[in-house]
Amino acid sequence: MHRRVRGLVVVILALLIAAIAVVAGGVRWGHATPVGASTPVYLDPTQPVAARVSDLLGRMTLDEKVGQMTLVSVSTLRGNCQGGATGDLSTSCMAGILDNDRVGNVLSGGGEAPPQNTPQGWAEMTNAIQQYAVQHSRLHIPVLYGADGVHGDNNLLGATIFPHNIGMGASRDPALEQQVAASTARTMRATGVMWTFSPVSDVARDLRWGRYYETFGEDPMLVSAMVSAAVQGYQGKDLSTGVAATLKHFLGYSEPLNGHDRVFAELPLRYLRDTFYPSFQAGIDAGAASVMVNSGSIDGIPAHASHFLLTDTLRGQMGFTGFTVSDWGDVNALYTSYHLATSSRDAIRLAVLAGVDMAMVPYDAGTFTHDLISLVNDGSIPASRIDEAVRRILTVKFELGLFDHPTVDASQADKTVLGADRTVALQAAEESLTLLRNQHHVLPLAHPSSLVVAGSAASSIPDQMGGWTVGWQGIPGPPNPPAVTVLQGIEKTAPSGVKVRSVTSMNPRTVASAARAASITVVVAGEKPYAEGMGDTDTAALDPADTSVIDAVLAAHRPLVVVLVAGRPLISNSIAQRADAILMAWLPGTEGGTAVGQALFGQVDPGGRLPVSWPKDIGQAPIFYTAYPGTSSVATRPYDPLYPFGYGLSYTTFSDQSLSTRFIGSGQSTIGADVTVQNTGHAAGDDVVEVYVHPDASAVLQPPRKLIAFQRVHLAAGATTTVHLQIPSSRLAEVPGDIPGDQLLTVESGQYTFMAGSQTSTLTISQSTAVRR
Ligand code: BGC
Ligand code: BGC
């Protein structure tokens, strides 16, 4: 049947059933229905959410409750109902999954778009699912539809794509991240996708890992600030206008022992608490609705089976009240991969008792629901545990307004989504640009008479978008979403009279001869898109074809600017010593080309700062600036990168930062730090004010410096500013005690040295105080 005709049939059927329900005096639903004395509490929008949830829960059967704990891939609702199926929604698949198995939640995994991948196509698809679910479930419970919106609504072809998180980390601009997230939420909500599997709250540690670019960086405080902003942007004030955010992947996902995705990690408790708790705590404090669990294991325990992580820590210590969701197939993995459980059914028991509220099954819903029901019936899982999980999930559905407005106005979707917030995307791309090298001030380009643009990423929309764009592993093929390539960006920002010549050939000789005839050559080099384990690397090497082109231009002794389009630092010592300039563009998204063009020609100052450490060699991984000191050894240093965390040049010059610190308010719970900086150059530019700390003596090892506050500032040429930072003293806390690392997090008494630029200042904490966690 034609998609539209089938959609119409579904709608007509739905209306007929609704009419019958109303005539038969059945429960009414939907916003169009007047609320009367007979309206159940849960359908009354004027009642508080908690009362609505309790009322509904009291009416539900065990089967219905278990369905709410189930999340399936949308592929199971279409074609032949098998996982991975494409095509139109099928009424019989929906009957099986939504009706029989009473499944309450549906997701689009990477690339799982409707056949008509447009905003309207998405809205019509989610509407059809909602209509089916609301009509066919006895209690008219809407579905929660989720998808990965990790840099914009990235499965949607035509949605504005923002820089991946690693670039947002370089921007050092949480307020901008909040705008990016709010824009993503508007797009997702307009298409009926009410739940985003974002923000990634993992802390970058090991660039061999294929998901490095999905993080905001290596520093827990930086990541915390960005995560908190993202949650606020996604969710809005109270979820009724935003989408539900997901902090992922809880916990310790990003430092697998061998650098590979979804393998084991050996992270001691102290390190977990110092490094991985803070960003999740920040997201929880910002009100995140859900948390997704880490697919890997820590210290021999898969996170999905860890009561310590999912219940004692997440609930008991961190105070999380939303719901937890497994990652892709990871409940069953406790049996099939980890052999911790003796059967699929036993795996469900382990996960649910550990604290998994919802399973991303994602394909075989029937087995999951059947087994979970039987586990409750035979007493293996208490009914109260089911109620607890379902209460959390329903609360989010009510808060999102799904019971009152289960569908969206599909006719408005294109208008809301297409071309939206391109200026935010441009600003984000601009602020993320990080200038690594600029010999003899070759940048900004002073009116060159002719310029050659070459390299594998110069005209590649897929490369500048990265993974998780349209498809899971990046854009799978034409059509490309609208975007400005680097070449186009250079062409449109080049001052008139500058001849821009594009060399698409990757033949080094061809590029070198073009370079010989031009005043300057820009090689745009990088990585091909990837996601998850497919992006793991043992080399982090520059594309060999790009390397040959770069070498050829250098051999021709021509001025060379290298623009890197990549999700991780690439091992690039030889260019770092020989190219005239290197600009790191990260994975800058839709407006990436405009941003690069503007930076090259000096219309913006590339003021990003490295959110991660840039190693000299892959053998330095894992590398991060918070390495602990060691004892002296002839050849080794604990931290010796090519470019350190926080590094980034500018077109202008800034004075050293001056710093003064004091306690503010009563007691010693807040530190006030005033940092002054001046733009001493001749151009406007952005600097980042940063305050680091080091205790003069401590009970356990501390890194030589640890970031506790930062702020990006824009300064006109000659201008001076003083930034007043208020820093909770709890940022000085450490986990004291011997190796188990299980004592209370404590701000130890003693003197602390604060650092900004090369300036220092000290404060003394007079009394040790335990803080949360
Ligand atoms: C990833 C998650 C993602 C999920 C749904 C998993 O493979 O690990 O980050 O949210 O798929 O696409
Ligand atoms: C899905 C992704 C998911 C991955 C897990 C893919 O088929 O599209 O979203 O993360 O499988 O391995």
mmCIF file with all atom_site columns, C-alpha atoms and ligand atoms in Angstrom, residues 107-112 148 155 211 262 327-328 360 363 468 471-473 532 534, ligand 2:
data_model
loop_
_atom_site.group_PDB
_atom_site.id
_atom_site.type_symbol
_atom_site.label_atom_id
_atom_site.label_alt_id
_atom_site.label_comp_id
_atom_site.label_asym_id
_atom_site.label_entity_id
_atom_site.label_seq_id
_atom_site.pdbx_PDB_ins_code
_atom_site.Cartn_x
_atom_site.Cartn_y
_atom_site.Cartn_z
_atom_site.occupancy
_atom_site.B_iso_or_equiv
_atom_site.pdbx_formal_charge
_atom_site.auth_seq_id
_atom_site.auth_comp_id
_atom_site.auth_asym_id
_atom_site.auth_atom_id
_atom_site.pdbx_PDB_model_num
ATOM   1  C CA . LEU A 1 107 ? 13.771 4.501  19.344 1.00 0.00 ? 107 LEU A CA 1
ATOM   2  C CA . SER A 1 108 ? 15.554 5.336  16.166 1.00 0.00 ? 108 SER A CA 1
ATOM   3  C CA . GLY A 1 109 ? 19.097 4.027  16.394 1.00 0.00 ? 109 GLY A CA 1
ATOM   4  C CA . GLY A 1 110 ? 21.740 5.698  14.256 1.00 0.00 ? 110 GLY A CA 1
ATOM   5  C CA . GLY A 1 111 ? 20.276 6.143  10.767 1.00 0.00 ? 111 GLY A CA 1
ATOM   6  C CA . GLU A 1 112 ? 16.861 4.636  11.529 1.00 0.00 ? 112 GLU A CA 1
ATOM   7  C CA . ASP A 1 148 ? 20.393 10.239 19.321 1.00 0.00 ? 148 ASP A CA 1
ATOM   8  C CA . ASN A 1 155 ? 19.303 11.376 11.936 1.00 0.00 ? 155 ASN A CA 1
ATOM   9  C CA . ARG A 1 211 ? 33.841 7.795  20.577 1.00 0.00 ? 211 ARG A CA 1
ATOM   10 C CA . ARG A 1 262 ? 32.708 -1.622 24.823 1.00 0.00 ? 262 ARG A CA 1
ATOM   11 C CA . ASP A 1 327 ? 22.281 0.612  26.011 1.00 0.00 ? 327 ASP A CA 1
ATOM   12 C CA . TRP A 1 328 ? 21.698 -1.329 22.790 1.00 0.00 ? 328 TRP A CA 1
ATOM   13 C CA . MET A 1 360 ? 16.790 -0.988 24.933 1.00 0.00 ? 360 MET A CA 1
ATOM   14 C CA . TYR A 1 363 ? 14.638 -6.192 18.578 1.00 0.00 ? 363 TYR A CA 1
ATOM   15 C CA . TRP A 1 468 ? 26.137 10.053 13.787 1.00 0.00 ? 468 TRP A CA 1
ATOM   16 C CA . GLY A 1 471 ? 23.532 7.422  9.146  1.00 0.00 ? 471 GLY A CA 1
ATOM   17 C CA . TRP A 1 472 ? 25.117 5.770  12.129 1.00 0.00 ? 472 TRP A CA 1
ATOM   18 C CA . GLN A 1 473 ? 28.631 5.788  10.629 1.00 0.00 ? 473 GLN A CA 1
ATOM   19 C CA . GLU A 1 532 ? 31.635 3.585  18.076 1.00 0.00 ? 532 GLU A CA 1
ATOM   20 C CA . MET A 1 534 ? 34.463 1.266  13.971 1.00 0.00 ? 534 MET A CA 1
HETATM 21 C C1 . BGC B 2 .   ? 22.295 1.255  15.367 1.00 0.00 ? 2   BGC B C1 1
HETATM 22 C C2 . BGC B 2 .   ? 23.022 2.186  16.290 1.00 0.00 ? 2   BGC B C2 1
HETATM 23 C C3 . BGC B 2 .   ? 23.521 1.409  17.409 1.00 0.00 ? 2   BGC B C3 1
HETATM 24 C C4 . BGC B 2 .   ? 24.375 0.247  16.930 1.00 0.00 ? 2   BGC B C4 1
HETATM 25 C C5 . BGC B 2 .   ? 24.807 -0.601 18.080 1.00 0.00 ? 2   BGC B C5 1
HETATM 26 C C6 . BGC B 2 .   ? 23.216 0.163  14.911 1.00 0.00 ? 2   BGC B C6 1
HETATM 27 O O1 . BGC B 2 .   ? 22.556 -0.700 14.073 1.00 0.00 ? 2   BGC B O1 1
HETATM 28 O O2 . BGC B 2 .   ? 21.799 1.945  14.279 1.00 0.00 ? 2   BGC B O2 1
HETATM 29 O O3 . BGC B 2 .   ? 22.206 3.195  16.776 1.00 0.00 ? 2   BGC B O3 1
HETATM 30 O O4 . BGC B 2 .   ? 24.251 2.258  18.212 1.00 0.00 ? 2   BGC B O4 1
HETATM 31 O O5 . BGC B 2 .   ? 23.683 -0.536 16.003 1.00 0.00 ? 2   BGC B O5 1
HETATM 32 O O6 . BGC B 2 .   ? 25.770 -1.553 17.713 1.00 0.00 ? 2   BGC B O6 1
#
